[in-house]
Amino acid sequence: MKHYGQSHFETPSEASLLTTEDYVRLLHPTDATGKTTLMARDRSDAMLSKTYRLRNAQLWANNFLDSDGYMSLHRFHGPRCVGRLAALNGLFLDLDADRLPVGAAKSPGPWSLDFLMRLVSLNLPEPSVVLSTGRGLAAIWLINPLPPQALPRWQSAQNALIEMFKPLGADPACCDAARVTRLPGSLNTKSQTIASIIGGSLERYDFDRFADDIYIAAGRPTREQLSLQKKRRKKATARKHSGGLATAVRFKVVMQDLERLRLSWGGRVPKGVRNIWLHLYATCLSHTSNEREIPDLVRSMAIEATPGLSPSEITGIAKTAARHAALPRIGAPISDGRYYYSGGTVAELLGVTGKGARTLRLEQIMPREERARRKAERERMRRRAAGSVPREAWLQENSRERRQPWVELGMSRSTYYRKLRAGQIIEPTKPATTEDNETGPCPLQGGSALPKAPAEGQSPSANAPTPIQSPSSHTRPARATQVERIRPPIGSRLNEIVVETNPYVQPAHQQGEIDFARRQIFYPLERVRPE
């Protein structure tokens, strides 16, 4: 948005050179939508007005200059009326000399300078046109045309603009969309002076940006800030709701659950919870019934369900519920004065367990643990309906994930699949069986600590020579391997223990990797013969 500096006040404005016809063309271009209204005062002091097409209005405007001549700022479909609004064309101020404080400059030159300096201090743009009306000033900010649906937004910005300039004589009555402005070149019959254009930028402004400048200058939130506040309030309101049901519907369901509980007790509420049960029943009525009906409904239910309660207790419960039902309803719960009990709170007050809620098929009154269980069950059913399968079934169908061949090859799962896609690993046609993957006997019982490997990589048998390299080393880069032979523990049935050291160590962050840095391998070379 264009603003102006100090040099602007030292040079005359091009707007002062506009004729009346140019002024009408500036406000209402011929290709714009709608019509404009021209008005004049006749000799009998009566106002005459006529609506013209935009091209004709430029030609007929000069006929309205002999007396008080006016023109509508906005355009209309037919006679000038807010109900026939075609386009919003700008914002305006009518500065009246009679509204200025005592001692303020009232001549057009100093007065307009004070007005422009006030705009500079508020960081507002220069008006498109500034007129000296004979007894005051008129400032018009032309905007890119807005549809009639934007009238509330326009009205809000117009009111804020007038409020800021009241110290400079802004007329608060000049705030409606059907207002007219004085034609430059027309005669002001009260002051006997000719209205004239004394300044202006001759530009049109974007309404949203101009309105934000007005709100910032007035210390009010901008449109974007209001939108963010609205979203926050909407989220906060959504968090207050206890579920997807509307409040009245939810309490109808709670009332049905209370009735199921009563029937499970044999039709009468047991001692100890009679007052609480009737209070909860009346609370449901305060959300679902009229306040005039509640007293009779509570008394009828008390006779049937809680016959042992005193009349004073029943009357107190009924009056409280009726008073709450008479309160105005608003969208956010816990904000209108009524009682809002969650299903978990009601279950705690009445001693309802999760098993009892399932047995009685209660829909709202249940402990929080039961509600969480039902929610998890619904989520499982939803996932099943969407096509998901249990993990056990998936592992049965995907034997590769069950066998985890990357563990046997000494690499991570991601590396295995990457090499499988690249063709560096050939998967066997027949998946390995459980017998192929099971672990051998314990080393102390004469077995090997390594799993039995199919085909290649087979652990050496008892008669085979001691290996000097890890069975899985064929999947690693070529590295040196050191083998150290130590004496077997006393009492063991092994003749030799090989401590194997491989300098290649997998990164710790890779899932599924095996650290081959150092491991002890026990090989039964031969049977120990008794001496």
Short mmCIF file of C-alpha atoms in Angstrom, two decimals:
data_model
loop_
_atom_site.label_atom_id
_atom_site.label_comp_id
_atom_site.label_asym_id
_atom_site.label_seq_id
_atom_site.Cartn_x
_atom_site.Cartn_y
_atom_site.Cartn_z
CA MET A 1 0.00 0.00 0.00
CA LYS A 2 1.44 3.36 -1.00
CA HIS A 3 2.08 5.95 1.70
CA TYR A 4 3.50 9.44 1.40
CA GLY A 5 6.42 11.38 2.83
CA GLN A 6 7.14 14.97 3.76
CA SER A 7 7.72 16.01 0.13
CA HIS A 8 4.05 15.37 -0.54
CA PHE A 9 3.05 18.46 1.46
CA GLU A 10 5.40 20.70 -0.52
CA THR A 11 3.92 20.06 -4.00
CA PRO A 12 0.33 20.58 -5.20
CA SER A 13 -1.71 17.41 -5.84
CA GLU A 14 -2.82 16.38 -9.32
CA ALA A 15 -6.24 15.67 -7.85
CA SER A 16 -6.94 19.42 -7.59
CA LEU A 17 -6.94 19.60 -11.42
CA LEU A 18 -9.87 17.20 -11.81
CA THR A 19 -13.10 18.49 -13.31
CA THR A 20 -16.51 17.39 -12.10
CA GLU A 21 -16.80 14.98 -15.01
CA ASP A 22 -13.34 13.53 -14.23
CA TYR A 23 -14.33 13.11 -10.59
CA VAL A 24 -17.46 11.14 -11.52
CA ARG A 25 -15.40 8.97 -13.91
CA LEU A 26 -12.81 8.35 -11.16
CA LEU A 27 -15.42 7.18 -8.66
CA HIS A 28 -17.59 5.25 -11.11
CA PRO A 29 -15.77 3.91 -14.20
CA THR A 30 -18.04 3.21 -17.13
CA ASP A 31 -17.24 -0.54 -17.10
CA ALA A 32 -18.20 -0.96 -13.43
CA THR A 33 -21.30 -2.78 -12.19
CA GLY A 34 -24.41 -0.88 -11.11
CA LYS A 35 -25.71 2.68 -11.29
CA THR A 36 -25.11 5.89 -9.36
CA THR A 37 -27.48 8.52 -8.00
CA LEU A 38 -27.15 12.30 -8.51
CA MET A 39 -28.95 14.69 -6.15
CA ALA A 40 -29.53 18.47 -6.03
CA ARG A 41 -31.52 20.93 -3.92
CA ASP A 42 -34.12 22.99 -5.78
CA ARG A 43 -35.34 26.52 -5.03
CA SER A 44 -38.00 25.23 -2.60
CA ASP A 45 -35.25 23.54 -0.57
CA ALA A 46 -36.44 20.08 -1.63
CA MET A 47 -33.96 17.38 -2.63
CA LEU A 48 -34.35 15.93 -6.10
CA SER A 49 -32.52 12.73 -7.04
CA LYS A 50 -32.25 10.56 -10.10
CA THR A 51 -30.41 7.31 -10.82
CA TYR A 52 -28.24 7.24 -13.94
CA ARG A 53 -26.23 4.74 -15.84
CA LEU A 54 -22.54 5.36 -15.26
CA ARG A 55 -21.83 6.78 -18.71
CA ASN A 56 -24.82 9.12 -18.53
CA ALA A 57 -23.91 10.23 -15.00
CA GLN A 58 -20.64 11.72 -16.26
CA LEU A 59 -22.57 13.82 -18.79
CA TRP A 60 -25.36 14.93 -16.46
CA ALA A 61 -23.20 15.75 -13.44
CA ASN A 62 -22.60 19.35 -14.56
CA ASN A 63 -26.36 20.03 -14.36
CA PHE A 64 -26.23 19.51 -10.57
CA LEU A 65 -23.68 22.23 -9.76
CA ASP A 66 -25.90 25.31 -9.45
CA SER A 67 -26.96 24.36 -5.93
CA ASP A 68 -26.05 21.72 -3.35
CA GLY A 69 -25.06 18.80 -5.60
CA TYR A 70 -24.36 15.28 -4.35
CA MET A 71 -23.48 11.86 -5.73
CA SER A 72 -23.63 8.38 -4.16
CA LEU A 73 -20.26 6.85 -3.31
CA HIS A 74 -21.43 3.28 -3.88
CA ARG A 75 -23.32 1.79 -6.80
CA PHE A 76 -26.81 0.27 -6.77
CA HIS A 77 -29.17 -1.77 -8.91
CA GLY A 78 -31.78 0.91 -9.31
CA PRO A 79 -32.67 3.70 -6.85
CA ARG A 80 -30.24 4.36 -4.00
CA CYS A 81 -31.01 1.84 -1.25
CA VAL A 82 -28.88 -0.55 0.79
CA GLY A 83 -31.17 -3.40 -0.23
CA ARG A 84 -30.26 -2.74 -3.90
CA LEU A 85 -26.51 -2.45 -3.31
CA ALA A 86 -24.46 -3.54 -6.34
CA ALA A 87 -20.88 -2.78 -5.25
CA LEU A 88 -19.07 -1.18 -2.33
CA ASN A 89 -16.77 1.45 -3.76
CA GLY A 90 -14.83 3.02 -0.89
CA LEU A 91 -14.63 4.32 2.67
CA PHE A 92 -15.14 7.96 3.60
CA LEU A 93 -15.01 10.56 6.34
CA ASP A 94 -17.12 13.70 6.70
CA LEU A 95 -15.18 16.18 8.86
CA ASP A 96 -17.52 18.89 10.18
CA ALA A 97 -16.17 22.24 11.39
CA ASP A 98 -18.84 22.43 14.09
CA ARG A 99 -17.43 19.26 15.70
CA LEU A 100 -13.87 20.52 16.02
CA PRO A 101 -12.58 21.30 19.53
CA VAL A 102 -12.20 24.91 20.59
CA GLY A 103 -9.06 26.53 19.17
CA ALA A 104 -8.60 24.06 16.31
CA ALA A 105 -7.81 25.40 12.84
CA LYS A 106 -10.96 25.50 10.69
CA SER A 107 -9.63 26.89 7.41
CA PRO A 108 -9.21 24.18 4.73
CA GLY A 109 -5.42 24.48 4.39
CA PRO A 110 -4.27 24.07 8.04
CA TRP A 111 -7.16 21.72 8.76
CA SER A 112 -6.24 19.37 5.90
CA LEU A 113 -2.60 19.49 7.00
CA ASP A 114 -3.58 18.42 10.52
CA PHE A 115 -5.66 15.64 9.01
CA LEU A 116 -2.82 14.37 6.81
CA MET A 117 -0.32 14.48 9.69
CA ARG A 118 -2.77 12.43 11.74
CA LEU A 119 -2.81 9.85 8.93
CA VAL A 120 0.99 9.75 8.95
CA SER A 121 1.06 9.14 12.71
CA LEU A 122 -1.43 6.27 12.35
CA ASN A 123 0.42 4.79 9.34
CA LEU A 124 -2.70 5.05 7.16
CA PRO A 125 -2.59 5.77 3.40
CA GLU A 126 -3.50 9.07 1.85
CA PRO A 127 -7.16 9.36 0.74
CA SER A 128 -7.88 8.97 -2.93
CA VAL A 129 -9.67 12.33 -2.88
CA VAL A 130 -9.84 15.13 -0.28
CA LEU A 131 -12.58 17.74 -0.81
CA SER A 132 -13.25 21.08 0.79
CA THR A 133 -17.04 21.03 1.10
CA GLY A 134 -17.50 24.67 2.15
CA ARG A 135 -18.07 23.96 5.86
CA GLY A 136 -15.73 21.05 6.34
CA LEU A 137 -13.65 18.37 4.66
CA ALA A 138 -14.54 15.08 3.01
CA ALA A 139 -12.01 12.27 2.60
CA ILE A 140 -12.66 9.29 0.31
CA TRP A 141 -10.55 6.14 0.05
CA LEU A 142 -11.53 4.32 -3.12
CA ILE A 143 -11.20 0.52 -2.93
CA ASN A 144 -11.37 -2.34 -5.38
CA PRO A 145 -15.12 -3.02 -5.64
CA LEU A 146 -16.59 -5.42 -3.10
CA PRO A 147 -19.81 -7.45 -3.51
CA PRO A 148 -22.84 -6.67 -1.34
CA GLN A 149 -22.09 -9.72 0.83
CA ALA A 150 -19.05 -7.85 2.21
CA LEU A 151 -21.24 -5.13 3.74
CA PRO A 152 -20.68 -6.25 7.40
CA ARG A 153 -16.90 -6.18 6.93
CA TRP A 154 -17.09 -2.80 5.23
CA GLN A 155 -19.32 -1.44 8.00
CA SER A 156 -16.89 -2.56 10.70
CA ALA A 157 -13.93 -0.82 9.02
CA GLN A 158 -16.03 2.31 8.37
CA ASN A 159 -17.04 2.58 12.03
CA ALA A 160 -13.46 2.10 13.23
CA LEU A 161 -12.22 4.80 10.84
CA ILE A 162 -14.82 7.32 12.07
CA GLU A 163 -14.04 6.56 15.71
CA MET A 164 -10.34 7.35 15.22
CA PHE A 165 -11.02 10.76 13.61
CA LYS A 166 -13.67 12.11 15.97
CA PRO A 167 -11.10 14.56 17.46
CA LEU A 168 -10.79 16.09 13.96
CA GLY A 169 -14.56 16.50 13.53
CA ALA A 170 -15.62 13.17 11.99
CA ASP A 171 -19.43 12.96 11.83
CA PRO A 172 -20.52 9.61 13.38
CA ALA A 173 -23.83 9.73 11.48
CA CYS A 174 -22.06 9.42 8.12
CA CYS A 175 -21.49 5.69 8.34
CA ASP A 176 -24.14 3.98 6.19
CA ALA A 177 -23.63 2.58 2.71
CA ALA A 178 -26.39 4.75 1.16
CA ARG A 179 -24.60 8.04 1.98
CA VAL A 180 -23.89 10.63 -0.72
CA THR A 181 -20.87 12.92 -1.10
CA ARG A 182 -20.79 16.47 -2.33
CA LEU A 183 -19.93 17.05 -5.99
CA PRO A 184 -16.82 19.22 -6.56
CA GLY A 185 -17.82 22.44 -8.31
CA SER A 186 -21.27 22.56 -6.66
CA LEU A 187 -22.42 25.47 -4.50
CA ASN A 188 -22.73 25.10 -0.75
CA THR A 189 -25.77 27.28 -0.11
CA LYS A 190 -25.10 27.57 3.65
CA SER A 191 -21.59 28.99 3.33
CA GLN A 192 -21.96 30.32 -0.24
CA THR A 193 -18.70 28.64 -1.24
CA ILE A 194 -17.84 26.26 -4.03
CA ALA A 195 -16.84 22.71 -3.10
CA SER A 196 -13.41 21.83 -4.54
CA ILE A 197 -10.81 19.04 -4.57
CA ILE A 198 -7.73 20.03 -2.56
CA GLY A 199 -5.74 16.79 -2.56
CA GLY A 200 -5.67 13.03 -2.95
CA SER A 201 -3.63 10.17 -4.36
CA LEU A 202 -6.22 9.22 -7.04
CA GLU A 203 -5.50 5.55 -6.25
CA ARG A 204 -7.65 2.58 -5.35
CA TYR A 205 -6.68 0.35 -2.42
CA ASP A 206 -7.13 -3.29 -1.54
CA PHE A 207 -9.87 -3.41 1.09
CA ASP A 208 -8.43 -6.25 3.21
CA ARG A 209 -5.04 -4.58 3.54
CA PHE A 210 -6.57 -1.15 4.19
CA ALA A 211 -8.94 -2.60 6.79
CA ASP A 212 -6.01 -4.29 8.56
CA ASP A 213 -4.19 -0.92 8.67
CA ILE A 214 -7.30 0.64 10.22
CA TYR A 215 -7.63 -2.08 12.86
CA ILE A 216 -3.93 -1.92 13.74
CA ALA A 217 -4.14 1.87 14.10
CA ALA A 218 -7.24 1.50 16.26
CA GLY A 219 -5.59 -1.17 18.44
CA ARG A 220 -7.97 -3.88 17.31
CA PRO A 221 -7.13 -7.37 15.99
CA THR A 222 -6.77 -7.82 12.25
CA ARG A 223 -8.84 -10.21 10.17
CA GLU A 224 -6.10 -12.86 10.28
CA GLN A 225 -5.81 -12.57 14.06
CA LEU A 226 -9.58 -12.89 14.43
CA SER A 227 -9.51 -16.00 12.24
CA LEU A 228 -6.83 -17.56 14.45
CA GLN A 229 -8.84 -16.72 17.57
CA LYS A 230 -11.90 -18.31 16.03
CA LYS A 231 -9.97 -21.50 15.28
CA ARG A 232 -8.63 -21.61 18.85
CA ARG A 233 -12.13 -21.16 20.29
CA LYS A 234 -13.43 -23.89 18.00
CA LYS A 235 -10.70 -26.27 19.15
CA ALA A 236 -11.30 -25.39 22.81
CA THR A 237 -15.03 -25.97 22.40
CA ALA A 238 -14.39 -29.30 20.68
CA ARG A 239 -12.17 -30.38 23.58
CA LYS A 240 -14.96 -29.60 26.07
CA HIS A 241 -17.37 -32.00 24.38
CA SER A 242 -17.15 -35.51 25.80
CA GLY A 243 -17.88 -37.31 22.55
CA GLY A 244 -19.56 -37.22 19.21
CA LEU A 245 -23.11 -37.00 20.59
CA ALA A 246 -24.87 -33.69 21.14
CA THR A 247 -25.46 -32.76 24.76
CA ALA A 248 -29.20 -33.37 24.76
CA VAL A 249 -28.81 -36.72 22.97
CA ARG A 250 -26.07 -37.85 25.35
CA PHE A 251 -28.18 -37.14 28.43
CA LYS A 252 -31.11 -39.01 26.91
CA VAL A 253 -28.84 -42.04 26.66
CA VAL A 254 -27.66 -41.50 30.25
CA MET A 255 -31.30 -41.45 31.35
CA GLN A 256 -31.86 -44.77 29.56
CA ASP A 257 -28.84 -46.24 31.37
CA LEU A 258 -30.22 -45.01 34.70
CA GLU A 259 -33.47 -46.79 33.93
CA ARG A 260 -31.61 -50.04 33.13
CA LEU A 261 -29.78 -49.77 36.44
CA ARG A 262 -33.08 -49.27 38.30
CA LEU A 263 -34.62 -52.30 36.64
CA SER A 264 -31.54 -54.38 37.52
CA TRP A 265 -32.12 -53.43 41.17
CA GLY A 266 -35.68 -54.73 41.00
CA GLY A 267 -37.36 -51.45 40.06
CA ARG A 268 -36.35 -49.57 43.23
CA VAL A 269 -33.04 -47.83 43.87
CA PRO A 270 -31.31 -49.26 46.97
CA LYS A 271 -30.54 -47.17 50.03
CA GLY A 272 -27.34 -45.17 49.88
CA VAL A 273 -27.70 -44.08 46.26
CA ARG A 274 -31.37 -43.03 46.14
CA ASN A 275 -30.67 -39.31 46.46
CA ILE A 276 -27.78 -39.47 44.00
CA TRP A 277 -29.77 -41.51 41.47
CA LEU A 278 -32.73 -39.11 41.56
CA HIS A 279 -30.42 -36.09 41.29
CA LEU A 280 -28.77 -37.60 38.20
CA TYR A 281 -32.17 -38.36 36.70
CA ALA A 282 -33.27 -34.73 37.28
CA THR A 283 -29.99 -33.48 35.77
CA CYS A 284 -30.77 -35.38 32.59
CA LEU A 285 -34.20 -33.73 32.53
CA SER A 286 -32.60 -30.26 32.81
CA HIS A 287 -30.90 -30.94 29.44
CA THR A 288 -33.80 -32.59 27.67
CA SER A 289 -37.11 -31.19 29.06
CA ASN A 290 -38.91 -27.91 29.66
CA GLU A 291 -38.50 -26.32 33.10
CA ARG A 292 -42.29 -26.38 33.68
CA GLU A 293 -42.47 -30.14 33.17
CA ILE A 294 -39.53 -31.13 35.36
CA PRO A 295 -41.14 -30.93 38.87
CA ASP A 296 -43.96 -33.32 37.93
CA LEU A 297 -41.60 -35.72 36.15
CA VAL A 298 -39.23 -35.84 39.13
CA ARG A 299 -42.06 -36.47 41.64
CA SER A 300 -43.54 -39.24 39.48
CA MET A 301 -40.16 -40.98 39.19
CA ALA A 302 -39.49 -40.56 42.93
CA ILE A 303 -42.74 -42.34 43.80
CA GLU A 304 -41.79 -45.28 41.57
CA ALA A 305 -37.99 -45.53 42.02
CA THR A 306 -37.12 -43.90 45.37
CA PRO A 307 -40.17 -44.22 47.65
CA GLY A 308 -38.08 -43.79 50.79
CA LEU A 309 -36.95 -40.21 50.09
CA SER A 310 -38.52 -37.37 52.04
CA PRO A 311 -40.74 -34.84 50.23
CA SER A 312 -38.29 -32.03 51.04
CA GLU A 313 -35.43 -33.86 49.31
CA ILE A 314 -37.56 -34.56 46.24
CA THR A 315 -38.74 -30.94 46.07
CA GLY A 316 -35.19 -29.61 46.37
CA ILE A 317 -33.93 -31.85 43.57
CA ALA A 318 -36.84 -30.87 41.32
CA LYS A 319 -36.41 -27.12 41.93
CA THR A 320 -32.68 -27.24 41.20
CA ALA A 321 -33.23 -29.10 37.93
CA ALA A 322 -36.04 -26.72 36.87
CA ARG A 323 -33.86 -23.68 37.62
CA HIS A 324 -31.01 -25.10 35.53
CA ALA A 325 -33.36 -25.96 32.66
CA ALA A 326 -34.52 -22.32 32.52
CA LEU A 327 -30.96 -21.07 31.90
CA PRO A 328 -30.06 -20.04 28.31
CA ARG A 329 -28.40 -22.77 26.29
CA ILE A 330 -25.03 -22.11 24.70
CA GLY A 331 -22.77 -24.19 22.48
CA ALA A 332 -19.99 -24.87 25.00
CA PRO A 333 -20.72 -27.25 27.91
CA ILE A 334 -19.75 -26.37 31.48
CA SER A 335 -20.38 -22.71 30.68
CA ASP A 336 -24.15 -22.28 30.95
CA GLY A 337 -24.73 -23.14 34.63
CA ARG A 338 -26.05 -26.68 34.18
CA TYR A 339 -24.51 -29.84 35.62
CA TYR A 340 -22.44 -31.85 33.14
CA TYR A 341 -21.51 -35.31 34.44
CA SER A 342 -19.32 -37.65 32.44
CA GLY A 343 -20.24 -41.32 32.17
CA GLY A 344 -17.22 -42.23 34.31
CA THR A 345 -18.31 -39.87 37.09
CA VAL A 346 -21.85 -41.27 37.10
CA ALA A 347 -20.47 -44.83 37.22
CA GLU A 348 -18.27 -43.88 40.18
CA LEU A 349 -21.17 -42.26 42.04
CA LEU A 350 -23.43 -45.30 41.55
CA GLY A 351 -20.74 -47.97 41.95
CA VAL A 352 -21.04 -49.38 38.42
CA THR A 353 -18.16 -51.67 37.39
CA GLY A 354 -16.91 -52.48 33.91
CA LYS A 355 -18.37 -55.98 34.08
CA GLY A 356 -21.72 -54.59 35.22
CA ALA A 357 -21.74 -52.06 32.38
CA ARG A 358 -21.12 -54.87 29.88
CA THR A 359 -23.75 -57.12 31.44
CA LEU A 360 -26.45 -54.41 31.43
CA ARG A 361 -25.30 -53.07 28.04
CA LEU A 362 -24.92 -49.54 29.33
CA GLU A 363 -23.93 -47.06 26.64
CA GLN A 364 -22.78 -44.04 28.67
CA ILE A 365 -22.52 -45.00 32.35
CA MET A 366 -19.29 -46.98 32.62
CA PRO A 367 -15.86 -46.65 34.28
CA ARG A 368 -13.12 -44.90 32.35
CA GLU A 369 -11.24 -48.18 31.91
CA GLU A 370 -14.27 -49.79 30.28
CA ARG A 371 -14.69 -46.78 27.98
CA ALA A 372 -11.02 -47.06 26.95
CA ARG A 373 -11.44 -50.79 26.33
CA ARG A 374 -14.49 -50.22 24.13
CA LYS A 375 -12.69 -47.49 22.22
CA ALA A 376 -9.74 -49.81 21.56
CA GLU A 377 -12.12 -52.55 20.44
CA ARG A 378 -13.86 -50.16 18.04
CA GLU A 379 -10.50 -49.16 16.65
CA ARG A 380 -9.56 -52.82 16.11
CA MET A 381 -12.85 -53.46 14.33
CA ARG A 382 -12.34 -50.38 12.19
CA ARG A 383 -8.87 -51.55 11.22
CA ARG A 384 -10.18 -55.02 10.44
CA ALA A 385 -12.89 -53.53 8.23
CA ALA A 386 -10.23 -51.45 6.47
CA GLY A 387 -8.35 -54.63 5.57
CA SER A 388 -5.73 -55.01 8.30
CA VAL A 389 -4.90 -58.46 9.70
CA PRO A 390 -3.57 -59.53 13.12
CA ARG A 391 0.18 -59.66 13.51
CA GLU A 392 0.19 -63.44 14.00
CA ALA A 393 -1.73 -64.02 10.78
CA TRP A 394 0.52 -61.60 8.92
CA LEU A 395 3.65 -63.38 10.16
CA GLN A 396 2.20 -66.72 9.07
CA GLU A 397 1.65 -65.35 5.57
CA ASN A 398 5.01 -63.62 5.46
CA SER A 399 7.48 -66.35 6.37
CA ARG A 400 10.41 -64.11 5.58
CA GLU A 401 9.52 -61.82 8.43
CA ARG A 402 9.03 -64.83 10.66
CA ARG A 403 12.32 -66.50 9.69
CA GLN A 404 14.34 -63.23 9.72
CA PRO A 405 17.04 -64.42 7.28
CA TRP A 406 19.03 -61.22 7.78
CA VAL A 407 19.93 -62.41 11.27
CA GLU A 408 21.48 -65.56 9.84
CA LEU A 409 23.41 -63.49 7.29
CA GLY A 410 24.61 -61.04 9.90
CA MET A 411 23.08 -57.89 8.43
CA SER A 412 20.29 -55.48 9.13
CA ARG A 413 16.78 -55.92 7.80
CA SER A 414 17.03 -52.83 5.56
CA THR A 415 20.38 -54.00 4.14
CA TYR A 416 18.93 -57.45 3.45
CA TYR A 417 15.97 -56.05 1.47
CA ARG A 418 18.19 -53.60 -0.36
CA LYS A 419 20.54 -56.38 -1.51
CA LEU A 420 17.56 -58.62 -2.29
CA ARG A 421 16.17 -55.97 -4.65
CA ALA A 422 19.60 -55.50 -6.21
CA GLY A 423 19.93 -59.25 -6.88
CA GLN A 424 22.92 -59.67 -4.58
CA ILE A 425 21.02 -62.21 -2.46
CA ILE A 426 19.13 -65.14 -3.95
CA GLU A 427 16.27 -66.26 -1.77
CA PRO A 428 15.77 -70.05 -1.52
CA THR A 429 12.75 -71.43 -3.32
CA LYS A 430 11.58 -73.32 -0.26
CA PRO A 431 11.47 -71.48 3.06
CA ALA A 432 13.51 -72.98 5.85
CA THR A 433 11.66 -75.22 8.26
CA THR A 434 11.63 -74.98 12.01
CA GLU A 435 14.14 -77.85 12.27
CA ASP A 436 16.60 -75.95 10.08
CA ASN A 437 16.44 -72.87 12.25
CA GLU A 438 16.35 -74.37 15.71
CA THR A 439 19.35 -74.03 18.01
CA GLY A 440 21.61 -77.06 18.58
CA PRO A 441 22.41 -78.65 21.89
CA CYS A 442 24.11 -76.74 24.70
CA PRO A 443 27.94 -76.57 24.33
CA LEU A 444 28.35 -78.05 27.81
CA GLN A 445 26.41 -81.08 26.57
CA GLY A 446 28.65 -81.53 23.55
CA GLY A 447 26.74 -79.32 21.09
CA SER A 448 27.46 -76.06 19.24
CA ALA A 449 26.27 -72.63 20.36
CA LEU A 450 25.64 -71.64 16.76
CA PRO A 451 22.35 -72.37 14.98
CA LYS A 452 22.43 -75.11 12.42
CA ALA A 453 22.79 -73.52 9.02
CA PRO A 454 21.47 -75.08 5.81
CA ALA A 455 23.95 -75.99 3.10
CA GLU A 456 26.64 -73.32 3.08
CA GLY A 457 27.79 -71.99 6.39
CA GLN A 458 27.20 -75.37 8.09
CA SER A 459 28.81 -75.44 11.52
CA PRO A 460 31.73 -77.87 11.61
CA SER A 461 31.02 -81.29 12.98
CA ALA A 462 32.93 -82.97 15.76
CA ASN A 463 35.49 -84.43 13.33
CA ALA A 464 35.93 -81.30 11.20
CA PRO A 465 38.96 -79.02 11.60
CA THR A 466 38.59 -75.92 13.70
CA PRO A 467 37.35 -73.02 11.57
CA ILE A 468 39.37 -69.84 11.48
CA GLN A 469 36.63 -67.58 10.14
CA SER A 470 33.09 -66.74 11.18
CA PRO A 471 30.44 -68.73 9.32
CA SER A 472 28.68 -65.50 8.31
CA SER A 473 31.84 -63.72 7.16
CA HIS A 474 30.97 -64.29 3.50
CA THR A 475 28.45 -61.43 3.77
CA ARG A 476 31.05 -59.03 5.16
CA PRO A 477 33.94 -57.19 3.55
CA ALA A 478 37.24 -59.09 3.64
CA ARG A 479 38.77 -58.52 7.09
CA ALA A 480 41.52 -60.24 9.04
CA THR A 481 40.39 -62.71 11.70
CA GLN A 482 42.46 -63.70 14.69
CA VAL A 483 41.96 -67.04 16.41
CA GLU A 484 43.22 -67.73 19.91
CA ARG A 485 43.16 -71.20 21.42
CA ILE A 486 42.92 -71.45 25.15
CA ARG A 487 42.72 -74.34 27.54
CA PRO A 488 39.20 -75.62 28.27
CA PRO A 489 37.68 -75.12 31.71
CA ILE A 490 38.43 -77.85 34.22
CA GLY A 491 35.63 -80.38 34.35
CA SER A 492 34.25 -79.54 30.92
CA ARG A 493 33.73 -82.17 28.26
CA LEU A 494 35.45 -80.06 25.62
CA ASN A 495 39.01 -80.46 24.42
CA GLU A 496 39.41 -77.00 22.95
CA ILE A 497 37.88 -73.55 23.17
CA VAL A 498 38.36 -71.13 20.28
CA VAL A 499 38.07 -67.40 20.99
CA GLU A 500 37.40 -65.70 17.67
CA THR A 501 37.96 -61.97 17.14
CA ASN A 502 36.66 -60.11 14.08
CA PRO A 503 37.62 -56.41 13.74
CA TYR A 504 34.46 -55.59 11.75
CA VAL A 505 31.87 -54.16 14.16
CA GLN A 506 28.39 -53.16 13.01
CA PRO A 507 27.11 -49.62 13.79
CA ALA A 508 25.00 -49.66 16.96
CA HIS A 509 22.12 -47.70 15.41
CA GLN A 510 21.35 -50.33 12.74
CA GLN A 511 18.45 -52.51 13.79
CA GLY A 512 18.99 -56.25 13.68
CA GLU A 513 22.82 -56.10 13.55
CA ILE A 514 25.00 -58.60 15.39
CA ASP A 515 28.26 -57.54 17.01
CA PHE A 516 30.96 -59.95 15.85
CA ALA A 517 33.73 -58.06 17.61
CA ARG A 518 34.41 -60.94 19.99
CA ARG A 519 32.67 -64.21 20.68
CA GLN A 520 33.55 -67.54 22.21
CA ILE A 521 32.81 -70.67 20.18
CA PHE A 522 33.00 -74.09 21.78
CA TYR A 523 33.78 -76.94 19.42
CA PRO A 524 33.80 -80.59 20.63
CA LEU A 525 36.82 -81.90 18.72
CA GLU A 526 36.76 -85.43 20.10
CA ARG A 527 35.45 -87.47 22.95
CA VAL A 528 37.37 -87.36 26.19
CA ARG A 529 38.70 -90.85 26.89
CA PRO A 530 39.02 -91.91 30.52
CA GLU A 531 42.57 -92.64 31.52
#
